[in-house]
Each structure stands twice: as structure tokens, then as C-alpha cells.
Short mmCIF file of C-alpha atoms and ligand atoms in Angstrom, two decimals:
data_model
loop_
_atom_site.label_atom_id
_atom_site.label_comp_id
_atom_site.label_asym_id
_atom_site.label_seq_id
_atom_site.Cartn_x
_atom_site.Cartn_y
_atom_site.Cartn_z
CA UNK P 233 24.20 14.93 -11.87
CA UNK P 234 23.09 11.52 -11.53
CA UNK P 235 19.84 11.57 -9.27
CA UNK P 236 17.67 8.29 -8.52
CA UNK P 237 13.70 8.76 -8.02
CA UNK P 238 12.77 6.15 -5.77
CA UNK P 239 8.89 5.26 -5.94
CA UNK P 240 9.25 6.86 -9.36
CA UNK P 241 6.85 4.58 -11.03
CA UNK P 242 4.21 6.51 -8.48
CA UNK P 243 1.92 10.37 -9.08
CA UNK P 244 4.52 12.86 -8.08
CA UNK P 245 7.51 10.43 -8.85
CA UNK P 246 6.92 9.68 -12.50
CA UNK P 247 5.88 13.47 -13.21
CA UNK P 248 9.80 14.10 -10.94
CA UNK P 249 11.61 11.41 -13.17
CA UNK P 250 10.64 13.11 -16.12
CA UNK P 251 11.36 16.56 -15.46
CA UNK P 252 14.62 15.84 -14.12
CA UNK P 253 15.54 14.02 -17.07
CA UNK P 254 14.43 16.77 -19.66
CA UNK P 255 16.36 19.08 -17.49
CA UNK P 256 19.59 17.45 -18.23
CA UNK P 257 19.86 15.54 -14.99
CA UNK P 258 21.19 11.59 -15.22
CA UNK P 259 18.28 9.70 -14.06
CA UNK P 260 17.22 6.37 -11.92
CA UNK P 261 13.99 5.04 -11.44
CA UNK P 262 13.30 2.43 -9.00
CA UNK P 263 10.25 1.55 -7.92
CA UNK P 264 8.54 -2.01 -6.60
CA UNK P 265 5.34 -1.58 -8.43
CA UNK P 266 3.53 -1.63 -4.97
CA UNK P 267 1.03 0.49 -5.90
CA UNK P 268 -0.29 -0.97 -8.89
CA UNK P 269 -0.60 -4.54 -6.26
CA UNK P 270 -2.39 -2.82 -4.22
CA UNK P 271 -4.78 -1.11 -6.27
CA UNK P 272 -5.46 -4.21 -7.98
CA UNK P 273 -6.07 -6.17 -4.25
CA UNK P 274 -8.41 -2.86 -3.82
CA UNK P 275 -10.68 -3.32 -7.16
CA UNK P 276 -9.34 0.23 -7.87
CA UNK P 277 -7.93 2.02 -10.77
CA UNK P 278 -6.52 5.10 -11.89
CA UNK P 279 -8.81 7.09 -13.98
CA UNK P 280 -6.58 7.70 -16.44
CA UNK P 281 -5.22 4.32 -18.21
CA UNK P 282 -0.98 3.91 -17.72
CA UNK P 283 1.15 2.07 -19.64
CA UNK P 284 3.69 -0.69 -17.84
CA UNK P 285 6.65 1.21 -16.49
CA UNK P 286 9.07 -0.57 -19.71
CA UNK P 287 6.86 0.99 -22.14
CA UNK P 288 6.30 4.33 -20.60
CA UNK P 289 10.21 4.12 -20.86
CA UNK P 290 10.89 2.87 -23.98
CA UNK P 291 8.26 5.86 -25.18
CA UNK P 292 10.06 8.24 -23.38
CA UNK P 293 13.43 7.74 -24.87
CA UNK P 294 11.84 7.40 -28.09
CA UNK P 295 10.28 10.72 -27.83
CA UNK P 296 13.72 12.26 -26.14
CA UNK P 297 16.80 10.11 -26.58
CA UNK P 298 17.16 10.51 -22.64
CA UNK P 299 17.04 7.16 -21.49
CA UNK P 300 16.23 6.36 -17.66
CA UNK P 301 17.45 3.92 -16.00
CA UNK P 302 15.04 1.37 -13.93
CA UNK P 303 15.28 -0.84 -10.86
CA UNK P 304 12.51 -2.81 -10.15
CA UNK P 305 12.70 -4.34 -6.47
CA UNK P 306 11.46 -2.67 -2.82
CA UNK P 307 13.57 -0.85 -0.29
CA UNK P 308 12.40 -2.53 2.21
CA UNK P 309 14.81 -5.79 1.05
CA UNK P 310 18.48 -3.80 2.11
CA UNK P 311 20.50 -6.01 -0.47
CA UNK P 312 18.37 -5.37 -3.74
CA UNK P 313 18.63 -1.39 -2.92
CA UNK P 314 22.54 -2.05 -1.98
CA UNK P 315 23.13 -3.48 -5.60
CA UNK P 316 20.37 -0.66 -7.46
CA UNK P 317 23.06 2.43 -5.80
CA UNK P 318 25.90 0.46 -6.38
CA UNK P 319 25.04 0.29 -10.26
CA UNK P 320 23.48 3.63 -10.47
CA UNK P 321 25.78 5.88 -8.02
CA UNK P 322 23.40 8.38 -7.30
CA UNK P 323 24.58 11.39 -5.84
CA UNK P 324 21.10 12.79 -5.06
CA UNK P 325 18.05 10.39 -4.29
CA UNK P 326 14.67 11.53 -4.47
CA UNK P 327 12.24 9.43 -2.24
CA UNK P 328 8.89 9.38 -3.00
CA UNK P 329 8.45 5.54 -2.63
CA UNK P 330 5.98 5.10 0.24
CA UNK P 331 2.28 3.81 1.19
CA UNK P 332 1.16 7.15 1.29
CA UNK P 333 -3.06 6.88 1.90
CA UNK P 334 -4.46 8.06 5.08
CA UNK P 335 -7.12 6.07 4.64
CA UNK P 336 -5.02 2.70 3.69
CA UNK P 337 -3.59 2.79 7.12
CA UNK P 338 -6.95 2.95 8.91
CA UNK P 339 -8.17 0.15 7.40
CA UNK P 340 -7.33 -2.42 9.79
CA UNK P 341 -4.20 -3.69 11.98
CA UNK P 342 -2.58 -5.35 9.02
CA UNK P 343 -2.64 -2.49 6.96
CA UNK P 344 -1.93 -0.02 9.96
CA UNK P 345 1.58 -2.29 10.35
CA UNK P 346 2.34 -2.94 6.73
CA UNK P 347 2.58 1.27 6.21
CA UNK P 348 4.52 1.99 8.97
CA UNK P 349 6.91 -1.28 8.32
CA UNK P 350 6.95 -0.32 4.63
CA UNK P 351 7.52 3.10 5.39
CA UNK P 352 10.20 3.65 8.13
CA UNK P 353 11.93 0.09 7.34
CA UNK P 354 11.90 1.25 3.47
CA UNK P 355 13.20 5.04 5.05
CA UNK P 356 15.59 3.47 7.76
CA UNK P 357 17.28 1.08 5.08
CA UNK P 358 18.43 4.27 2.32
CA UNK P 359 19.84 5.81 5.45
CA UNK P 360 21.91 2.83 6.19
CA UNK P 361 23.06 2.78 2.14
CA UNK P 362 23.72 5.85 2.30
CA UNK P 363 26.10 6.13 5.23
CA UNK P 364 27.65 3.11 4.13
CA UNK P 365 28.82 3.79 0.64
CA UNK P 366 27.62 6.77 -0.31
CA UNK P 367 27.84 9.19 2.42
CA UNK P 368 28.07 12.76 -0.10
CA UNK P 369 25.09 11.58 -1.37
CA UNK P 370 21.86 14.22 -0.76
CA UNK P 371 19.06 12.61 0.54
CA UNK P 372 15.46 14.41 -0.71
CA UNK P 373 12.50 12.81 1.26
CA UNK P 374 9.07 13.20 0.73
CA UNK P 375 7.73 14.16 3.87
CA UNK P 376 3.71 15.95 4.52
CA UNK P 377 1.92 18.74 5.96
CA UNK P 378 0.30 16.16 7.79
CA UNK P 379 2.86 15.82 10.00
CA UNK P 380 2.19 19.34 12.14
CA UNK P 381 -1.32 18.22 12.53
CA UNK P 382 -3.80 21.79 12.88
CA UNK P 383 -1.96 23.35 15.72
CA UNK P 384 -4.18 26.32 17.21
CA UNK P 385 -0.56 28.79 16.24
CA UNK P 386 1.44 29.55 13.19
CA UNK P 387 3.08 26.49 11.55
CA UNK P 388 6.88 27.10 10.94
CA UNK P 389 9.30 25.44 8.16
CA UNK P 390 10.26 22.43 10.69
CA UNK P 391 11.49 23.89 13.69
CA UNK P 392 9.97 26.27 15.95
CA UNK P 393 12.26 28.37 18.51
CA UNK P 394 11.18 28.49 22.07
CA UNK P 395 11.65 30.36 25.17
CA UNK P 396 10.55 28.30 28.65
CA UNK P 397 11.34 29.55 32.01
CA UNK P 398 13.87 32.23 31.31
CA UNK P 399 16.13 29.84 28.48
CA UNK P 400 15.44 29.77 24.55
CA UNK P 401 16.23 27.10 21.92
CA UNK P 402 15.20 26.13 18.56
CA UNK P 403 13.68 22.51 18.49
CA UNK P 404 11.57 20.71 16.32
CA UNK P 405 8.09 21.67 15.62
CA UNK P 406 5.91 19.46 17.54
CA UNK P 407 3.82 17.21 15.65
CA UNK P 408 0.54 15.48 16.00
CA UNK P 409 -0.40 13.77 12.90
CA UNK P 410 -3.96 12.34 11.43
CA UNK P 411 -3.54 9.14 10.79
CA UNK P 412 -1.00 5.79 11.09
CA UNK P 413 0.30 6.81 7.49
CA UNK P 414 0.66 10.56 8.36
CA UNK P 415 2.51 9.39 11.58
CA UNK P 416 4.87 7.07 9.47
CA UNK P 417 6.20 10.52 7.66
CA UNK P 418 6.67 12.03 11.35
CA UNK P 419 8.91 8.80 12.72
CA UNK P 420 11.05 9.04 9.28
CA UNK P 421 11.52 12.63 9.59
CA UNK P 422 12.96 11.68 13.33
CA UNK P 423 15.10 8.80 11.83
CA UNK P 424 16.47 10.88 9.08
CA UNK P 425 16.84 14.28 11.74
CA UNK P 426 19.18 11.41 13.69
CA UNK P 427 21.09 10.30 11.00
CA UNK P 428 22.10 13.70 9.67
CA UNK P 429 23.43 14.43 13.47
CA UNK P 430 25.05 11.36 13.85
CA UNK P 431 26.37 10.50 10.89
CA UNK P 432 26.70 14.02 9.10
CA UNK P 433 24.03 12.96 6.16
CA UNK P 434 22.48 15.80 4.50
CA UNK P 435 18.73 15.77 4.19
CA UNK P 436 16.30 17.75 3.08
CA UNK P 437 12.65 16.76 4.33
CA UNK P 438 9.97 18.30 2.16
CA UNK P 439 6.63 18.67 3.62
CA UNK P 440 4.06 18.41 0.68
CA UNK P 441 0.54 19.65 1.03
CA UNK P 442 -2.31 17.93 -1.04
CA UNK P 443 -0.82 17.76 -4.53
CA UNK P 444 -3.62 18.43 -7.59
CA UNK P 445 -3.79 18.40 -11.29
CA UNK P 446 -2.24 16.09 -13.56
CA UNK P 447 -0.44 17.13 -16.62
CA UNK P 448 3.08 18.16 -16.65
CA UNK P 449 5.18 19.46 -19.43
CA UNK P 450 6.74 16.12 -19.74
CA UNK P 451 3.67 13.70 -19.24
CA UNK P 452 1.88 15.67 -22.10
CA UNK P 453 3.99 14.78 -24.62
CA UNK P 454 2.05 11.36 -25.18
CA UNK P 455 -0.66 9.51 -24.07
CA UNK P 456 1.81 6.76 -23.11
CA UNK P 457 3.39 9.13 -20.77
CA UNK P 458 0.51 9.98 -19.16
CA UNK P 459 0.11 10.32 -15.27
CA UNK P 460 -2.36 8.30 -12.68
CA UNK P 461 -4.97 10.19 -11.28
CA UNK P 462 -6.57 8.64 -8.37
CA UNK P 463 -10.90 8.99 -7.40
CA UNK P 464 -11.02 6.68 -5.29
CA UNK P 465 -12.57 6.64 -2.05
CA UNK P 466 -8.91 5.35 -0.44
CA UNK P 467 -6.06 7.06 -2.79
CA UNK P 468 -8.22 9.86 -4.38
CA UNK P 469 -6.90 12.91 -2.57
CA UNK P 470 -9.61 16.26 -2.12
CA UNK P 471 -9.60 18.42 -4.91
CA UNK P 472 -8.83 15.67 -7.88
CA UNK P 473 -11.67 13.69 -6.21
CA UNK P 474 -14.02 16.56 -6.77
CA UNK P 475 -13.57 17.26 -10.18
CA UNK P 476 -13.88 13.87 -10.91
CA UNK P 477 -17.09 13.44 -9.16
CA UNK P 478 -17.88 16.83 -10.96
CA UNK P 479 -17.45 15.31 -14.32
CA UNK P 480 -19.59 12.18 -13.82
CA UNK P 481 -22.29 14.12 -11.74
CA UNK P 482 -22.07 12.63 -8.33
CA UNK P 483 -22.23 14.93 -5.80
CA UNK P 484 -18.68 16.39 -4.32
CA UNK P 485 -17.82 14.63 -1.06
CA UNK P 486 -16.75 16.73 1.42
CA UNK P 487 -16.23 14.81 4.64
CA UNK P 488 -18.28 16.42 7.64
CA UNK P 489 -18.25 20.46 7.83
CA UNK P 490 -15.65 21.10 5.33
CA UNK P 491 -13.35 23.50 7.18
CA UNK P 492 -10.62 21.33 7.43
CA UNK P 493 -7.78 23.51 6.26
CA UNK P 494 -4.80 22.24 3.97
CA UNK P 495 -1.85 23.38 2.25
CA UNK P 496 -2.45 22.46 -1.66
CA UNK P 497 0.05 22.83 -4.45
CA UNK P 498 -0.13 22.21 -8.53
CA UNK P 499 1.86 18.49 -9.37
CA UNK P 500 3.57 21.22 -11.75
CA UNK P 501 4.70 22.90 -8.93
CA UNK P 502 5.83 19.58 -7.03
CA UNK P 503 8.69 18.81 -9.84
CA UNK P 504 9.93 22.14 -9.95
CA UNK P 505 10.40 21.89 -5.83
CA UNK P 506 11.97 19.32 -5.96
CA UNK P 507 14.35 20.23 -9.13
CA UNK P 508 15.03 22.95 -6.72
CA UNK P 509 16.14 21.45 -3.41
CA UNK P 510 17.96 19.18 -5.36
CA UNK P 511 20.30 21.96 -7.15
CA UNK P 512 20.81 23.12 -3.58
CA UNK P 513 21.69 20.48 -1.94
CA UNK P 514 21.90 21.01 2.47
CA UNK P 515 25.14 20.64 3.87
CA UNK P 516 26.88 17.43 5.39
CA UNK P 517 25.08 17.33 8.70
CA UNK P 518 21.92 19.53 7.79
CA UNK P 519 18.30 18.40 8.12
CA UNK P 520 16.55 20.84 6.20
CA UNK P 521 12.81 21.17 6.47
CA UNK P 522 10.53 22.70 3.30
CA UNK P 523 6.83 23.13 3.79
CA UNK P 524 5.72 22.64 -0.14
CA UNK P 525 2.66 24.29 -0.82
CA UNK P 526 1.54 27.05 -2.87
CA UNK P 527 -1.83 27.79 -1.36
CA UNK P 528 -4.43 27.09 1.62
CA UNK P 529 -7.88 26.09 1.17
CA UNK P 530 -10.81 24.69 3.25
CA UNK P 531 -12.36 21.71 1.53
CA UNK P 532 -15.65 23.71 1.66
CA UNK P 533 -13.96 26.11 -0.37
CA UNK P 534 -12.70 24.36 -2.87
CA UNK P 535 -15.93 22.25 -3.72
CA UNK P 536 -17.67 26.03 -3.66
CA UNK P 537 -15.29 26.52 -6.48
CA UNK P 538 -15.57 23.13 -8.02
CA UNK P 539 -18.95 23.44 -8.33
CA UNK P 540 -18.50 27.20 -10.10
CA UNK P 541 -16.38 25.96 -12.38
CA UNK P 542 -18.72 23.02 -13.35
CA UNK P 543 -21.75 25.39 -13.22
CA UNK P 544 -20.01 27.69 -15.79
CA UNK P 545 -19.26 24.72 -18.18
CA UNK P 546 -23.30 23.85 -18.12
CA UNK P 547 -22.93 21.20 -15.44
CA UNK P 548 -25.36 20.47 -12.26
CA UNK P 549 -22.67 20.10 -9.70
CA UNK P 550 -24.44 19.26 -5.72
CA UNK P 551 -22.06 19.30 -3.18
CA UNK P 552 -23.15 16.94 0.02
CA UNK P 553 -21.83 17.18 3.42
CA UNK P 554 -20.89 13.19 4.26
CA UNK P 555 -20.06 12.18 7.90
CA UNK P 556 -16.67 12.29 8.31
CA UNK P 557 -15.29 9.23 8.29
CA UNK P 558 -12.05 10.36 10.22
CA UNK P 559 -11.41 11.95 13.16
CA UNK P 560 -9.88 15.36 12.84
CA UNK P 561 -10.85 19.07 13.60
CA UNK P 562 -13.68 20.31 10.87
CA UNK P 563 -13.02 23.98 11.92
CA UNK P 564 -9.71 25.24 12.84
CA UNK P 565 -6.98 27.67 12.93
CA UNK P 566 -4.22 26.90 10.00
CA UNK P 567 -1.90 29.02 9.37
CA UNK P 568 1.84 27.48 7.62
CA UNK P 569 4.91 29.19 6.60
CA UNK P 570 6.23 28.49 2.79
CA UNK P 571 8.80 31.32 2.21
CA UNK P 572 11.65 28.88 1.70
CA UNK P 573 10.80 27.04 -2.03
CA UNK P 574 9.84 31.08 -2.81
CA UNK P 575 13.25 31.89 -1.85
CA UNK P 576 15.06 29.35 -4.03
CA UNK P 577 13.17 30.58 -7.36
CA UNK P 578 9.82 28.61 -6.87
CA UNK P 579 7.27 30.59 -9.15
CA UNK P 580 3.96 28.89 -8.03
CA UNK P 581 1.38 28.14 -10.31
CA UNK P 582 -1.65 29.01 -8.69
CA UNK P 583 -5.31 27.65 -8.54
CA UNK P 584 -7.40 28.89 -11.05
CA UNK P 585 -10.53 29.02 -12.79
CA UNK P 586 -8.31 27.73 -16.13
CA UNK P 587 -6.47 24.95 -13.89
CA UNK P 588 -9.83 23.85 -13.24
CA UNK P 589 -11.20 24.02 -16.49
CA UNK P 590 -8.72 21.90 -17.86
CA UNK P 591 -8.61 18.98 -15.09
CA UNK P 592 -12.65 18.94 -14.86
CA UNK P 593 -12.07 18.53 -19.12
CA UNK P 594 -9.44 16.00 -19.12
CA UNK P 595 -11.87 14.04 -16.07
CA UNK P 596 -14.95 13.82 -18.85
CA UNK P 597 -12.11 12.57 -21.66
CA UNK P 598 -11.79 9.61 -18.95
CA UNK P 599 -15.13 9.73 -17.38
CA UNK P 600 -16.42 5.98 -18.78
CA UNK P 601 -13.44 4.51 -16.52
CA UNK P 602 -14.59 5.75 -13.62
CA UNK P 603 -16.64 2.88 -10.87
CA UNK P 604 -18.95 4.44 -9.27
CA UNK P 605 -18.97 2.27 -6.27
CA UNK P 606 -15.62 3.51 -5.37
CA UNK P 607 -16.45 7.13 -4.80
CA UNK P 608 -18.02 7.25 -1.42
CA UNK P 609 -15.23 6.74 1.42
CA UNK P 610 -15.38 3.36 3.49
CA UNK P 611 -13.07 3.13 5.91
CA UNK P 612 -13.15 4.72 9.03
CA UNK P 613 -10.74 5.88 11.78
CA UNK P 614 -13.10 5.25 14.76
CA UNK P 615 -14.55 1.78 14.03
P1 NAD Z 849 2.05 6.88 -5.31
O1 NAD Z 849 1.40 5.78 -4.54
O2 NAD Z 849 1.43 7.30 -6.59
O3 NAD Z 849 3.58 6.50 -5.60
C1 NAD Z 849 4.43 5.87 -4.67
C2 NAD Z 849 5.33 4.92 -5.43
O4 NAD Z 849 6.25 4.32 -4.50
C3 NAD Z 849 4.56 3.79 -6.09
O5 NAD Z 849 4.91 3.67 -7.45
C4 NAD Z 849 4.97 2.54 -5.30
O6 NAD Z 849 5.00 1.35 -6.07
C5 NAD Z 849 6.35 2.93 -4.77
N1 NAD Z 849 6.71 2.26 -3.50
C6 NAD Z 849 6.00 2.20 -2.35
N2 NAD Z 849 6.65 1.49 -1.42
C7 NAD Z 849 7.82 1.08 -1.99
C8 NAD Z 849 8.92 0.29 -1.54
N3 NAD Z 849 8.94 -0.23 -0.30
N4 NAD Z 849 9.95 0.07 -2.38
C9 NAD Z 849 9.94 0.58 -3.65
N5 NAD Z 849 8.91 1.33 -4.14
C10 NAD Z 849 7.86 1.57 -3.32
O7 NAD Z 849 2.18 8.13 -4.33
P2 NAD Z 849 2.41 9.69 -4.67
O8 NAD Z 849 1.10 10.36 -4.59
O9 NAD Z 849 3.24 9.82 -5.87
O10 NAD Z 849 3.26 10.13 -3.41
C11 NAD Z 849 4.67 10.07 -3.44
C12 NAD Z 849 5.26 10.56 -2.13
O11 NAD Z 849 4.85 11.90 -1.91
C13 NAD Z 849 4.78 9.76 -0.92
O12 NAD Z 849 5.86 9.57 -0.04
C14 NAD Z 849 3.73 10.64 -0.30
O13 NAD Z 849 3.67 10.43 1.08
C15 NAD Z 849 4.22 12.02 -0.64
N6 NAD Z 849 3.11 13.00 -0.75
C16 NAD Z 849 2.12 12.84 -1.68
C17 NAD Z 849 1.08 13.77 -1.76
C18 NAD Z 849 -0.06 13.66 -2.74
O14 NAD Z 849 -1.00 14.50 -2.68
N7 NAD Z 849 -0.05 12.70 -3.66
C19 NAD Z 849 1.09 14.87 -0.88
C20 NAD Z 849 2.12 15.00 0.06
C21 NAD Z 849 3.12 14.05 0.11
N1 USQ Z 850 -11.65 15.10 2.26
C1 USQ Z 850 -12.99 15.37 2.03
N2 USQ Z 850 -13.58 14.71 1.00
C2 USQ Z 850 -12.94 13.81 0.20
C3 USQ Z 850 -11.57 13.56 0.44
C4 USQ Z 850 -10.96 14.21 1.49
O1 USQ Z 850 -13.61 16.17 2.72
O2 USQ Z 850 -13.56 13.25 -0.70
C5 USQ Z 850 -10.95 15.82 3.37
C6 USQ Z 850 -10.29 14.90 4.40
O3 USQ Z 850 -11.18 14.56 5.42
C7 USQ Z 850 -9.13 15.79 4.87
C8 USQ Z 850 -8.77 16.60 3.64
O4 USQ Z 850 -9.89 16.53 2.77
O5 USQ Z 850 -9.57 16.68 5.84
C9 USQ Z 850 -7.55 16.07 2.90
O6 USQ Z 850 -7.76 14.71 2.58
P1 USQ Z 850 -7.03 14.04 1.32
O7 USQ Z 850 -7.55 12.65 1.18
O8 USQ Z 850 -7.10 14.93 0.15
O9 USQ Z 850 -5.51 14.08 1.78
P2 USQ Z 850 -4.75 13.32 2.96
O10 USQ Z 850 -5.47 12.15 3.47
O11 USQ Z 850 -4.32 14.33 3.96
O12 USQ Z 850 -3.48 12.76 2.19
C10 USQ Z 850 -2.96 13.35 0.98
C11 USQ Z 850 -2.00 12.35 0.38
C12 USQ Z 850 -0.85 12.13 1.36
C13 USQ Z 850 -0.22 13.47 1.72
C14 USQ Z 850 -1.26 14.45 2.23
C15 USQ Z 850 -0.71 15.87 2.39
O13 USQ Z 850 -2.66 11.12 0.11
O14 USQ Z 850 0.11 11.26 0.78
O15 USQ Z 850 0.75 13.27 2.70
O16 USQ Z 850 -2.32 14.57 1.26
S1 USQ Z 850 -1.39 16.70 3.79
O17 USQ Z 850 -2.87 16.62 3.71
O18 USQ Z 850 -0.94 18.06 3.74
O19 USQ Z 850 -0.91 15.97 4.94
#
């Protein structure tokens, strides 16, 4: 099956490309290099040092004889993706290809625009492609936990059923997201709900939690393979910030009173998800809804255990309580349903004390990389 990983290039992408191809599946990258731009317009870098995309190829089919095939151009310009299908043919597309920092979006206006523009144009325009020439083809989008927002009830997989004054339906869960980039996910989850209804599309919207770790079974082959890892005060997501910090003895940042609750997975778990919503597909006209995560945890929590696991390798690991520079509930009900991965074979892999072993070991390997002036967070939502 020939599937293409758009934003493949990216964290979860590159780790999906991989997989997919050792698993026997045809693969496409295509990816506008966005993210390395912007990091470099940031002053920020991944901890871990990766190759150009051609060379992380060319290693790749070295190491494999698989080759992948790659399309360098942005989805947001309809008649460079037009050309990338018609050469590849996909009949699954992955879509990871996004802005996807919270934080990015806050910074200003410009930045508020450019996500959403990026985002739903980028979104709006595979629709389009797809309907237009290749209508069979299943659509697997990267959507977030985010989206629900912390709702004060149980979260459901996407749609919630409802009984008001005497009648009962089944709508969408309602959704009240954190920031401009978590509300970009909600208006292309809308856009793609439409488009399955109206032109019989089939979608399937996966709702990632915080991914973590970074080695997969592919990206450890080499060290030319290897994944990004973001610390930084804008892409750096929770838990691979604090081991980080962990590893060069700054003290873990946890934003306010650390109760904010979040569905977290293993970037081991994120291929195999979506390895399996792609070998079952939804049907012409479906828009299917996954929550994928493995595992809740307050941030508290996790830099409690961040810290034990640095403690037990001889480390002095303080944990500081910054004000938060967002606005969002610091203690809250969160409670979210992830029964259906489970049901299509999803074994989780789940946090533990080895997990964090290893990532707190591979952070010293890269530890002289890291700038400390990126760690503490700057922007803020309520400037
Ligand atoms: P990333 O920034 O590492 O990768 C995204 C990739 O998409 C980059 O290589 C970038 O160059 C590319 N891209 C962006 N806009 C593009 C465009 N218009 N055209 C072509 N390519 C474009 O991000 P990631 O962490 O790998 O996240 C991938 C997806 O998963 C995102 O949609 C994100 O919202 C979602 N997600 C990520 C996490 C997480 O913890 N990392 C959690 C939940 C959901
Ligand atoms: N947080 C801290 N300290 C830090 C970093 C974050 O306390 O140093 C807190 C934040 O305030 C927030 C929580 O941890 O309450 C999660 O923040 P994050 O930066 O780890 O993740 P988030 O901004 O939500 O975004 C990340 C990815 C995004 C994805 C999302 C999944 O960047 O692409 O959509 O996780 S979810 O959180 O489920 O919406």
C-alpha cells in the first residue's frame, strides 16, 4: 500500500515514515522543511543533531534497500501538492505536517495568523486533492487532545450522545481548546467532519496526547537516522523538557500548580497507532475520531517522577513552580476515553522507571548542545 507522510521530515512524522516503510508499506515523504526555518528564525535547536532530510534518506535505504520517496514543497501552495499525489498516488496519507506549538501561536498576531492559515489552508487544500482525484484515498490527520479542552465530565472518542428536552442524538463533543494552535486542530477536524459528509471522504482524526521519548526501532539503527527532540521553551513539550532540564541540572519547569492533566503516550506508541488506523481504513463517508494516548498524568506528577528517576541515577534534580505563562485550569477534572487504538491491537508501552532511565541517559549523551537561555518559557497568552 502506497501511503504518503506529509510533514514527515517532522518528530512523530519521520519516526511514522520509517516504520511504515520497514513494515512493508510503499512510502512518500513530503514535507516543506518549515520547521527547521523556523527554528532557525527562533535561535533554537533540537537537542539531538539531524542530518538533511537527502541524507537521512540516502542512509536509510542504505541501511534497508527501502527507498522513500520525497517531495519537498508546502501544502499550503494547491498545485505543488496536486503534482506530489499525482506522482506518488497515495492511497492513504498520513498528515502530520502542521505548526503545531501552543506557544508559537501566542506569540503575537502574525504568528497567531500564520498557524491557523498554515494549518486549515494546508488541511482544507488535501481535502480538495483528495476529492478531486483521489477520492478512495484514506485520509489520517493528526488531530490533539487539546481540542476537548478540561471539560468538568468524561471525555469521549469524538462524539458525545445527548439527550435535551425529551429527544437524544449523538453530536460532536464540544470543544474548547487552549490556545490559537490547539484551536487550528478543532476548525480542521470541522472541515474534514464536512468533507467526509459531503463528499463521502473517509477520515480518521486522531487525537494525540503529549507524545514523549525519542528512539524508535527504526531511528536507532544509526545516528543519521536519529530523531529531533525539542527543550525549548516554545517546541519542547512537558515531559521531554524535564528530563532534559534534569540532565543539565536546571530545575524542572512546571508552569504554575502543576495539576494540569494530559493524556501522554510513548513516540513508540504513536507509529504503531497510526500503522493501525491506517490498516483499517474508515469507510467512504466516515469521520472517525481516536483519542491516542496511553496514559494520564499531572505535570506535578511527572516532574515528582522525573526528579526520582534523576535522584536514583546520583543527580540533584529541584523542581520550581514558574508562573504560568498561559491561561488554563491548574487543577481540574480529566478524565478521556482511549478504548478504540486498544481495540485495534494497540499494546501500549507504558511510562516507566526504564523509559526514563534511558531518555534522561540519551539527554546527558547530548547535554553540551543544549542553550540554556532557551529553557525558561517566554511567551505568554495574556500579554
Ligand atoms: P514537527 O514540527 O516536528 O513536524 C511537523 C512537520 O510538518 C515539520 O517537518 C514541518 O516542516 C512540516 N510542515 C509544517 N507545515 C507544513 C506545510 N504547510 N507543508 C508541508 N510541510 C509542513 O511536529 P510533530 O511534533 O512531529 O507533530 C506532528 C503532528 O502531530 C502535528 O500536526 C501536531 O499537531 C501533532 N501532534 C504532536 C504532538 C507532540 O507531542 N509532538 C502531540 C499531539 C499531536
Ligand atoms: N508545561 C509545564 N512546563 C513546561 C512545559 C509545559 O508545566 O515546561 C505544561 C503546560 O502549561 C501544559 C502542559 O504542560 O499545561 C502541556 O504542555 P506541552 O507544552 O507539553 O504541550 P502542549 O502545549 O499541549 O502541546 C503539545 C504539542 C502539540 C499537541 C499537544 C497535545 O506541542 O502539538 O497537540 O501537546 S495535548 O496537550 O494533548 O493537546
Amino acid at each position: 500500500m502506497k501511503v504518503l507522510v506529509i510533514g514527515g521530515d517532522g518528530y512523530c512524522g519521520w519516526a511514522t515514515a520509517l516504520h511504515l516503510a520497514n513494515k512493508g508499506y510503499q512510502v512518500g515523504i513530503l514535507d516543506s522543511l518549515a520547521r527547521r526555518h523556523w527554528d532557525a528564525k527562533l535561535q533554537v535547536e533540537t537537542l539531538t543533531p539531524i542530518a538533511p532530510i537527502q541524507r537521512r534518506l540516502a542512509r536509510w535505504y542504505q541501511l534497508t534497500e527501502k527507498s522513500i520517496d520525497l517531495f519537498l514543497g508546502d501544502i499550503t501552495n494547491y498545485d505543488f501538492l496536486k503534482k506530489a499525489l499525482h506522482q506518488f498516488e497515495p492511497e492513504a496519507i498520513v498528515h502530520f505536517g502542521e505548526q503545531r506549538s501552543a506557544p508559537y501561536s501566542m506569540i503575537d498576531r502574525e504568528h497567531a495568523v500564520f498557524t491557523q492559515v498554515n494549518n486549515v489552508v494546508g488541511t482544507l487544500n488535501v481535502l480538495y486533492a483528495i476529492k478531486e482525484d483521489f477520492p478512495d484515498c484514506h485520509l489520517v490527520k493528526l488531530g490533539t487532545m487539546g481540542e476537548y479542552g478540561t471539560p468538568n465530565i468524561d471525555i469521549e472518542e469524538g462524539y458525545i450522545t445527548i439527550e435535551h428536552n425529551g429527544r437524544q442524538d449523538t453530536l460532536p463533543y464540544p470543544k474548547q481548546p487552549g490556545s490559537y494552535y490547539h484551536l487550528s486542530k478543532v476548525h480542521d477536524s470541522h472541515n474534514i467532519h464536512f468533507a467526509c459528509k459531503i463528499w463521502g471522504l473517509r477520515a480518521t482524526d486522531l487525537n494525540q496526547g503529549v507524545v514523549y521519548g525519542v528512539k524508535t526501532e527504526e531511528t536507532a539503527l544509526d545516528e543519521l537516522l536519529i530523531n529531533r527532540l525539542d527543550y525549548d521553551g516554545v517546541f519542547g513539550t512537558a515531559l521531554n523538557r524535564f528530563c532534559i532540564q534534569a540532565a543539565i541540572a536546571h530545575p524542572l519547569t512546571v508552569y504554575g500548580k502543576g495539576g494540569q492533566t494530559r493524556g501522554f503516550l510513548d513516540i513508540r506508541d504513536t507509529v504503531r497507532c497510526v500503522e493501525l488506523a491506517i490498516a483499517n481504513p474508515a469507510n467512504p463517508r466516515e469521520f472517525r475520531v481516536f483519542n491516542q494516548f496511553t496514559e494520564q498524568f499531572s505535570i506535578g506528577d511527572l516532574a515528582l517522577m522525573v526528579k526520582k528517576a534523576g535522584v536514583a541515577m546520583g543527580w540533584d534534580v529541584e523542581i520550581n513552580h514558574l508562573d504560568n505563562p498561559r491561561v488554563e485550569l491548574e487543577e481540574h477534572y480529566f478524565k478521556a476515553k482511549n478504548t478504540k487504538l486498544i481495540d485495534l491491537g494497540l499494546e501500549p508501552h507504558y511510562l516507566s522507571d526504564s523509559l526514563l532511565d534511558s531518555l534522561l541517559n540519551f539527554a546527558t549523551l547530548y547535554k553540551d548542545r543544549v542553550d540554556h537561555k532557551q529553557i525558561l518559557p517566554k511567551v505568554k497568552w495574556n500579554r
